[in-house]
Short mmCIF file of C-alpha atoms and ligand atoms in Angstrom, two decimals:
data_model
loop_
_atom_site.label_atom_id
_atom_site.label_comp_id
_atom_site.label_asym_id
_atom_site.label_seq_id
_atom_site.Cartn_x
_atom_site.Cartn_y
_atom_site.Cartn_z
CA MET A 21 0.01 -0.01 -0.01
CA LEU A 22 1.04 3.54 -0.73
CA ILE A 23 0.86 4.63 2.91
CA ASP A 24 3.10 1.76 4.00
CA LYS A 25 5.55 2.67 1.30
CA ALA A 26 5.49 6.32 2.42
CA ALA A 27 6.11 5.28 6.05
CA GLN A 28 9.02 3.10 4.91
CA ILE A 29 10.57 6.00 3.01
CA LEU A 30 10.31 8.16 6.13
CA ARG A 31 11.91 5.41 8.28
CA ALA A 32 14.76 5.18 5.78
CA GLY A 33 15.40 8.94 6.11
CA GLY A 34 13.70 9.92 2.85
CA LEU A 35 11.29 12.72 1.98
CA VAL A 36 7.55 12.33 1.34
CA ALA A 37 5.30 15.17 0.19
CA LEU A 38 1.94 14.88 1.93
CA PRO A 39 -1.41 16.66 1.77
CA THR A 40 -2.64 18.48 4.86
CA GLU A 41 -5.79 20.56 5.19
CA THR A 42 -3.65 23.74 5.11
CA VAL A 43 -1.05 23.26 2.33
CA TYR A 44 1.07 20.36 1.02
CA GLY A 45 4.00 19.52 3.32
CA LEU A 46 7.50 18.21 2.63
CA GLY A 47 7.78 15.51 5.29
CA ALA A 48 10.72 13.80 7.01
CA ASP A 49 11.26 11.86 10.23
CA ALA A 50 11.43 14.68 12.82
CA SER A 51 13.80 12.62 14.99
CA ASN A 52 16.29 11.92 12.18
CA GLU A 53 18.82 14.72 11.97
CA LEU A 54 20.04 13.88 8.46
CA ALA A 55 16.53 13.53 7.05
CA VAL A 56 15.51 16.88 8.51
CA ARG A 57 18.63 18.49 7.04
CA ARG A 58 17.51 17.27 3.62
CA ILE A 59 14.29 19.27 3.99
CA PHE A 60 16.32 22.41 4.52
CA SER A 61 18.56 21.73 1.54
CA VAL A 62 15.73 20.81 -0.85
CA LYS A 63 13.73 23.89 0.14
CA GLN A 64 16.86 26.07 0.30
CA ARG A 65 15.47 27.18 3.64
CA PRO A 66 17.73 29.00 6.14
CA ALA A 67 18.47 27.00 9.32
CA SER A 68 16.97 29.84 11.37
CA HIS A 69 13.46 28.82 10.29
CA PRO A 70 12.45 25.93 12.58
CA LEU A 71 9.96 23.32 11.38
CA ILE A 72 6.55 22.23 12.60
CA VAL A 73 6.40 18.63 13.86
CA HIS A 74 3.20 16.82 12.91
CA LEU A 75 1.73 14.22 15.24
CA ALA A 76 -1.01 11.60 14.87
CA ALA A 77 -2.91 12.58 18.00
CA ALA A 78 -2.90 14.93 21.00
CA GLU A 79 -1.89 11.94 23.16
CA GLN A 80 1.64 12.29 21.74
CA LEU A 81 1.92 15.85 23.05
CA ASP A 82 3.78 14.95 26.23
CA ALA A 83 6.37 12.91 24.38
CA TRP A 84 7.46 16.05 22.52
CA ALA A 85 6.66 18.86 24.94
CA ARG A 86 7.08 19.59 28.63
CA ASP A 87 5.36 22.03 31.01
CA VAL A 88 2.21 21.89 28.89
CA SER A 89 -0.21 24.44 30.34
CA PRO A 90 -3.94 23.82 30.84
CA LEU A 91 -4.58 26.45 28.15
CA ALA A 92 -2.40 24.58 25.63
CA ARG A 93 -4.26 21.36 26.46
CA LYS A 94 -7.60 23.10 26.05
CA TRP A 95 -6.63 24.38 22.59
CA ALA A 96 -5.20 21.02 21.56
CA ALA A 97 -8.42 19.30 22.63
CA ALA A 98 -10.59 21.85 20.82
CA PHE A 99 -8.69 22.29 17.53
CA TRP A 100 -6.70 19.08 16.90
CA PRO A 101 -6.81 17.58 14.42
CA GLY A 102 -6.82 20.96 12.68
CA PRO A 103 -4.90 24.03 11.48
CA LEU A 104 -3.43 25.09 14.84
CA THR A 105 0.27 24.87 15.74
CA LEU A 106 1.31 25.14 19.38
CA VAL A 107 4.84 26.24 20.31
CA LEU A 108 5.84 24.57 23.58
CA LYS A 109 8.96 23.77 25.59
CA ARG A 110 10.58 20.77 23.94
CA THR A 111 11.73 17.35 25.07
CA GLU A 112 14.71 15.46 23.62
CA LEU A 113 12.69 13.91 20.77
CA ALA A 114 12.95 16.87 18.43
CA THR A 115 16.36 17.37 16.84
CA ASP A 116 18.17 20.70 17.11
CA THR A 117 17.74 21.05 13.39
CA VAL A 118 13.94 20.83 13.68
CA THR A 119 13.79 23.41 16.47
CA GLY A 120 16.46 25.74 15.09
CA GLY A 121 18.34 25.18 18.35
CA TYR A 122 15.54 26.79 20.36
CA ASP A 123 14.29 25.36 23.62
CA THR A 124 10.83 25.13 22.05
CA VAL A 125 9.14 22.91 19.48
CA ALA A 126 6.15 23.67 17.19
CA LEU A 127 3.55 20.86 17.21
CA ARG A 128 0.36 20.19 15.25
CA VAL A 129 -2.07 17.36 14.49
CA PRO A 130 -3.30 17.87 10.90
CA ARG A 131 -6.76 16.75 9.91
CA HIS A 132 -6.31 15.60 6.30
CA PRO A 133 -7.18 11.87 6.31
CA LEU A 134 -4.06 10.88 4.27
CA ALA A 135 -1.76 12.84 6.60
CA LEU A 136 -3.35 11.16 9.62
CA GLU A 137 -3.07 7.73 8.00
CA LEU A 138 0.60 8.28 7.31
CA LEU A 139 1.25 9.62 10.81
CA ARG A 140 -0.46 6.55 12.33
CA ALA A 141 1.48 4.17 10.12
CA PHE A 142 4.81 5.94 10.77
CA LYS A 143 4.08 6.39 14.50
CA GLY A 144 6.76 9.09 15.00
CA GLY A 145 6.65 12.83 14.43
CA ILE A 146 6.86 14.16 10.88
CA ALA A 147 8.60 17.49 10.35
CA ALA A 148 6.86 19.12 7.39
CA PRO A 149 7.18 22.67 6.15
CA SER A 150 5.34 23.65 2.97
CA ALA A 151 6.58 21.71 -0.07
CA ASN A 152 7.96 24.69 -2.04
CA ARG A 153 11.28 26.48 -2.42
CA PHE A 154 11.90 28.93 0.40
CA GLY A 155 10.04 32.22 0.06
CA ARG A 156 7.82 31.06 -2.81
CA VAL A 157 4.10 30.32 -3.09
CA SER A 158 2.94 27.34 -1.00
CA PRO A 159 1.48 24.33 -2.90
CA THR A 160 -2.18 23.43 -2.43
CA THR A 161 -2.35 20.55 -4.94
CA ALA A 162 -0.11 17.55 -5.66
CA SER A 163 0.64 18.95 -9.12
CA HIS A 164 1.95 22.20 -7.54
CA VAL A 165 4.37 20.03 -5.53
CA HIS A 166 5.32 18.08 -8.59
CA SER A 167 6.17 21.15 -10.63
CA GLU A 168 8.07 22.70 -7.72
CA LEU A 169 10.02 19.77 -6.24
CA GLY A 170 9.10 16.74 -8.35
CA GLU A 171 12.63 15.39 -8.83
CA GLU A 172 13.68 15.80 -5.22
CA VAL A 173 11.08 13.88 -3.24
CA GLU A 174 10.79 10.12 -3.16
CA LEU A 175 7.00 10.15 -3.13
CA ILE A 176 4.16 12.66 -3.48
CA LEU A 177 0.87 11.59 -1.88
CA ASP A 178 -2.08 13.09 -3.75
CA GLY A 179 -4.91 14.06 -1.44
CA GLY A 180 -6.68 16.53 -3.72
CA PRO A 181 -6.81 20.31 -3.29
CA CYS A 182 -6.27 21.54 0.28
CA GLU A 183 -9.41 22.36 2.23
CA VAL A 184 -8.16 25.44 4.13
CA GLY A 185 -5.53 26.70 1.65
CA VAL A 186 -3.39 28.83 3.98
CA GLU A 187 -0.96 27.66 6.66
CA SER A 188 -1.83 26.86 10.26
CA THR A 189 -2.24 29.46 12.99
CA ILE A 190 0.87 29.42 15.22
CA VAL A 191 0.50 30.30 18.91
CA ASP A 192 3.40 30.35 21.32
CA VAL A 193 2.14 28.81 24.58
CA SER A 194 5.59 28.23 26.05
CA ASN A 195 5.16 31.20 28.39
CA ASP A 196 2.34 32.48 30.61
CA MET A 197 0.98 34.81 27.96
CA PRO A 198 -0.11 33.23 24.69
CA LEU A 199 1.33 34.95 21.61
CA LEU A 200 0.08 34.75 18.04
CA LEU A 201 3.15 34.14 15.84
CA ARG A 202 1.25 33.63 12.57
CA PRO A 203 -2.45 34.05 11.71
CA GLY A 204 -3.89 31.01 9.89
CA GLY A 205 -6.68 28.50 9.59
CA ILE A 206 -7.95 28.90 13.18
CA THR A 207 -9.09 32.45 13.88
CA VAL A 208 -8.05 34.59 16.86
CA ALA A 209 -11.74 34.76 17.83
CA GLN A 210 -11.91 30.95 17.98
CA LEU A 211 -8.81 30.82 20.17
CA GLU A 212 -10.02 33.56 22.49
CA GLN A 213 -13.49 32.09 22.83
CA THR A 214 -12.28 28.56 23.58
CA GLY A 215 -9.38 29.64 25.79
CA GLY A 216 -11.15 32.39 27.70
CA VAL A 217 -8.05 34.59 27.15
CA THR A 218 -6.88 37.48 25.01
CA VAL A 219 -4.33 36.53 22.36
CA ALA A 220 -1.72 39.20 21.63
CA THR A 221 0.22 39.22 18.37
CA ALA A 222 4.00 38.92 18.36
CA GLU A 223 4.17 42.42 16.80
CA GLU A 224 2.35 43.86 19.82
CA GLN A 225 4.80 42.19 22.19
CA GLU A 226 8.17 43.89 22.21
CA GLY A 227 11.16 41.57 22.20
CA ALA A 228 8.99 38.51 21.52
CA HIS A 229 11.05 35.55 20.34
CA ALA A 230 9.53 34.59 17.03
CA PRO A 231 11.90 32.98 14.56
CA GLY A 232 11.30 32.80 10.85
CA ARG A 233 9.05 35.76 10.32
CA LEU A 234 10.15 37.60 7.22
CA ALA A 235 8.71 40.60 5.40
CA SER A 236 8.82 38.82 2.02
CA HIS A 237 7.38 35.32 1.63
CA TYR A 238 4.77 33.36 -0.35
CA ALA A 239 5.81 35.37 -3.38
CA PRO A 240 4.88 34.78 -7.03
CA ARG A 241 7.58 35.62 -9.60
CA ALA A 242 5.39 38.38 -10.98
CA GLY A 243 4.88 41.56 -8.98
CA LEU A 244 1.91 41.85 -6.65
CA LYS A 245 0.35 45.17 -5.73
CA LEU A 246 -2.17 45.68 -2.93
CA ALA A 247 -4.79 48.25 -3.83
CA GLY A 248 -6.27 50.58 -1.26
CA ARG A 249 -9.98 50.37 -0.52
CA GLY A 250 -11.95 51.16 -3.64
CA GLN A 251 -8.76 51.79 -5.66
CA LEU A 252 -8.46 48.40 -7.38
CA PHE A 253 -9.55 49.35 -10.88
CA ALA A 254 -7.79 52.73 -10.85
CA GLU A 255 -4.51 51.12 -9.73
CA ALA A 256 -4.82 48.38 -12.35
CA GLU A 257 -5.51 50.86 -15.11
CA ALA A 258 -2.54 53.02 -14.06
CA LEU A 259 -0.24 49.98 -14.17
CA ALA A 260 -1.59 48.91 -17.56
CA LYS A 261 -0.80 52.40 -18.92
CA THR A 262 2.90 51.80 -18.12
CA GLY A 263 2.77 48.95 -20.63
CA ALA A 264 2.78 46.13 -18.04
CA LYS A 265 0.72 42.97 -18.55
CA VAL A 266 -1.67 43.30 -15.63
CA ALA A 267 -3.96 40.78 -13.90
CA VAL A 268 -6.80 42.06 -11.70
CA LEU A 269 -7.82 39.63 -9.00
CA THR A 270 -11.41 40.38 -8.06
CA ALA A 271 -14.80 38.87 -7.40
CA ASP A 272 -16.42 41.79 -9.17
CA ALA A 273 -17.21 40.71 -12.72
CA SER A 274 -19.11 43.90 -13.55
CA VAL A 275 -16.18 46.16 -14.39
CA GLU A 276 -13.95 45.88 -17.42
CA VAL A 277 -10.52 47.40 -16.83
CA PRO A 278 -8.95 48.55 -20.10
CA GLY A 279 -5.76 46.67 -20.89
CA CYS A 280 -6.09 44.26 -17.93
CA THR A 281 -7.16 40.62 -17.54
CA ARG A 282 -9.56 39.70 -14.74
CA ILE A 283 -8.81 36.60 -12.68
CA ALA A 284 -11.92 35.66 -10.72
CA ILE A 285 -11.53 35.06 -6.98
CA PRO A 286 -14.20 34.61 -4.30
CA SER A 287 -15.03 37.61 -2.12
CA GLU A 288 -15.60 35.73 1.12
CA ALA A 289 -12.34 35.31 3.14
CA ALA A 290 -12.44 31.53 3.83
CA ALA A 291 -13.27 30.79 0.19
CA LEU A 292 -10.49 33.16 -0.90
CA ALA A 293 -7.98 31.48 1.46
CA LYS A 294 -8.71 28.18 -0.20
CA VAL A 295 -7.80 29.35 -3.71
CA LEU A 296 -5.34 32.10 -2.86
CA TYR A 297 -2.09 30.27 -3.67
CA ALA A 298 -3.51 28.73 -6.83
CA ALA A 299 -4.49 32.27 -7.94
CA LEU A 300 -0.94 33.53 -7.24
CA ARG A 301 0.42 30.65 -9.34
CA ARG A 302 -1.94 31.60 -12.18
CA ILE A 303 -0.35 35.04 -12.29
CA ASP A 304 3.00 33.42 -13.04
CA ASP A 305 1.60 30.80 -15.40
CA GLY A 306 -0.25 33.50 -17.33
CA GLY A 307 2.97 35.47 -17.89
CA PHE A 308 1.67 38.60 -16.15
CA ASP A 309 4.14 41.27 -15.03
CA VAL A 310 2.01 42.33 -12.10
CA ALA A 311 -1.27 41.50 -10.38
CA VAL A 312 -3.45 43.84 -8.34
CA ILE A 313 -5.76 42.78 -5.52
CA GLU A 314 -7.67 44.53 -2.76
CA PRO A 315 -6.99 42.59 0.48
CA PRO A 316 -10.04 41.47 2.48
CA ASP A 317 -10.67 42.98 5.93
CA GLU A 318 -9.22 41.27 9.00
CA HIS A 319 -12.38 39.46 10.02
CA GLY A 320 -12.09 35.64 10.38
CA LEU A 321 -9.71 34.09 7.85
CA GLY A 322 -9.24 37.58 6.37
CA LEU A 323 -6.39 38.18 8.83
CA ALA A 324 -4.40 35.21 7.48
CA VAL A 325 -5.16 36.13 3.84
CA ARG A 326 -4.03 39.74 4.44
CA ASP A 327 -0.84 38.48 6.11
CA ARG A 328 0.03 36.27 3.14
CA LEU A 329 -0.82 38.99 0.61
CA MET A 330 1.29 41.55 2.42
CA LYS A 331 4.27 39.18 2.45
CA ALA A 332 3.73 38.18 -1.18
CA ALA A 333 3.68 41.87 -2.13
CA ALA A 334 6.64 42.92 0.03
CA PRO A 335 9.92 43.99 -1.58
CA ARG A 336 12.10 40.91 -2.10
CA ALA A 337 15.55 40.43 -0.72
P1 AMP B 22 6.19 26.59 8.25
O1 AMP B 22 6.98 27.63 7.50
O2 AMP B 22 4.76 26.52 7.85
O3 AMP B 22 6.90 25.29 8.29
O4 AMP B 22 6.13 27.07 9.75
C1 AMP B 22 7.30 27.20 10.47
C2 AMP B 22 7.22 28.40 11.33
O5 AMP B 22 6.79 27.98 12.63
C3 AMP B 22 8.55 29.04 11.56
O6 AMP B 22 8.90 29.95 10.53
C4 AMP B 22 8.34 29.74 12.90
O7 AMP B 22 7.69 30.98 12.73
C5 AMP B 22 7.38 28.79 13.62
N1 AMP B 22 8.14 27.89 14.51
C6 AMP B 22 8.52 26.64 14.24
N2 AMP B 22 9.20 26.12 15.26
C7 AMP B 22 9.23 27.07 16.20
C8 AMP B 22 9.81 27.13 17.49
N3 AMP B 22 10.48 26.11 18.03
N4 AMP B 22 9.66 28.27 18.19
C9 AMP B 22 8.97 29.30 17.67
N5 AMP B 22 8.41 29.30 16.44
C10 AMP B 22 8.55 28.20 15.71
MG1 MG B 23 6.18 27.72 3.95
#
């Protein structure tokens, strides 16, 4: 069976691309130093960006983390399996390479059935960042993974298009005060409601230790421009006048922008999250120089979509 084969590859120190509900991951045995190093080299990812370790069930939490607070347990119980990553004090199981040498480890139980099947068959933790080159658009289908890393992974498990479409929410619960390190598939409102606490963002917290947060990330090769409220069509038209091949990402089919091509996207944030990365890939595949989009407001999954769009549009190093 394919899952047994995938588990064998992981045991032998190989790489398996796997579907999760957020994006496709590039998986390796989280306890195998050499295997984890291969993830970094295939992705060309700097060592300072620690990896998320995926587990089959919340019962494995205490094998990987210590000093787990009641709040962390409450969130794990409420949102696992699901798109929530908890940063906790680590045990010896995670390698230094996985944790970037930090005293913490990032843990998550994904809810895609194939990911869970593989985790159960493998039994250990699977370190799995998104299956793309560092800084680029995350893959949300098996064919995205294939075109990005096809030659460099032993096996790609095809689980269809990802259900959530953007990465997990990351909360640091290794200290008394929970800190949002990355908005994602679980909303701040869900966390606050379930936890009975206020969740601050790492930006609000001066000196917060939050590795791996860069201005530019998730970037298509083409340029991306974020339009101000109500400015989408004016901005697109201005860009087209410079002679650029412009794509306008919008749910509004009523307006024709001279010299621009419309790429249809949903207006509702969760639906947009699901197709966001595929839309960014279409900009590159269509040979556009630049795409213009008006980011959604911060409500619900809108916060995560805005975060990804701002990073995708940021000046590149
Ligand atoms: P991803 O890029 O989706 O694999 O998510 C990895 C991100 O999780 C990193 O860039 C960090 O922001 C965060 N992360 C992973 N491990 C840790 C850790 N030990 N401590 C704090 N943040 C972490
Ligand atoms: Mg990534």
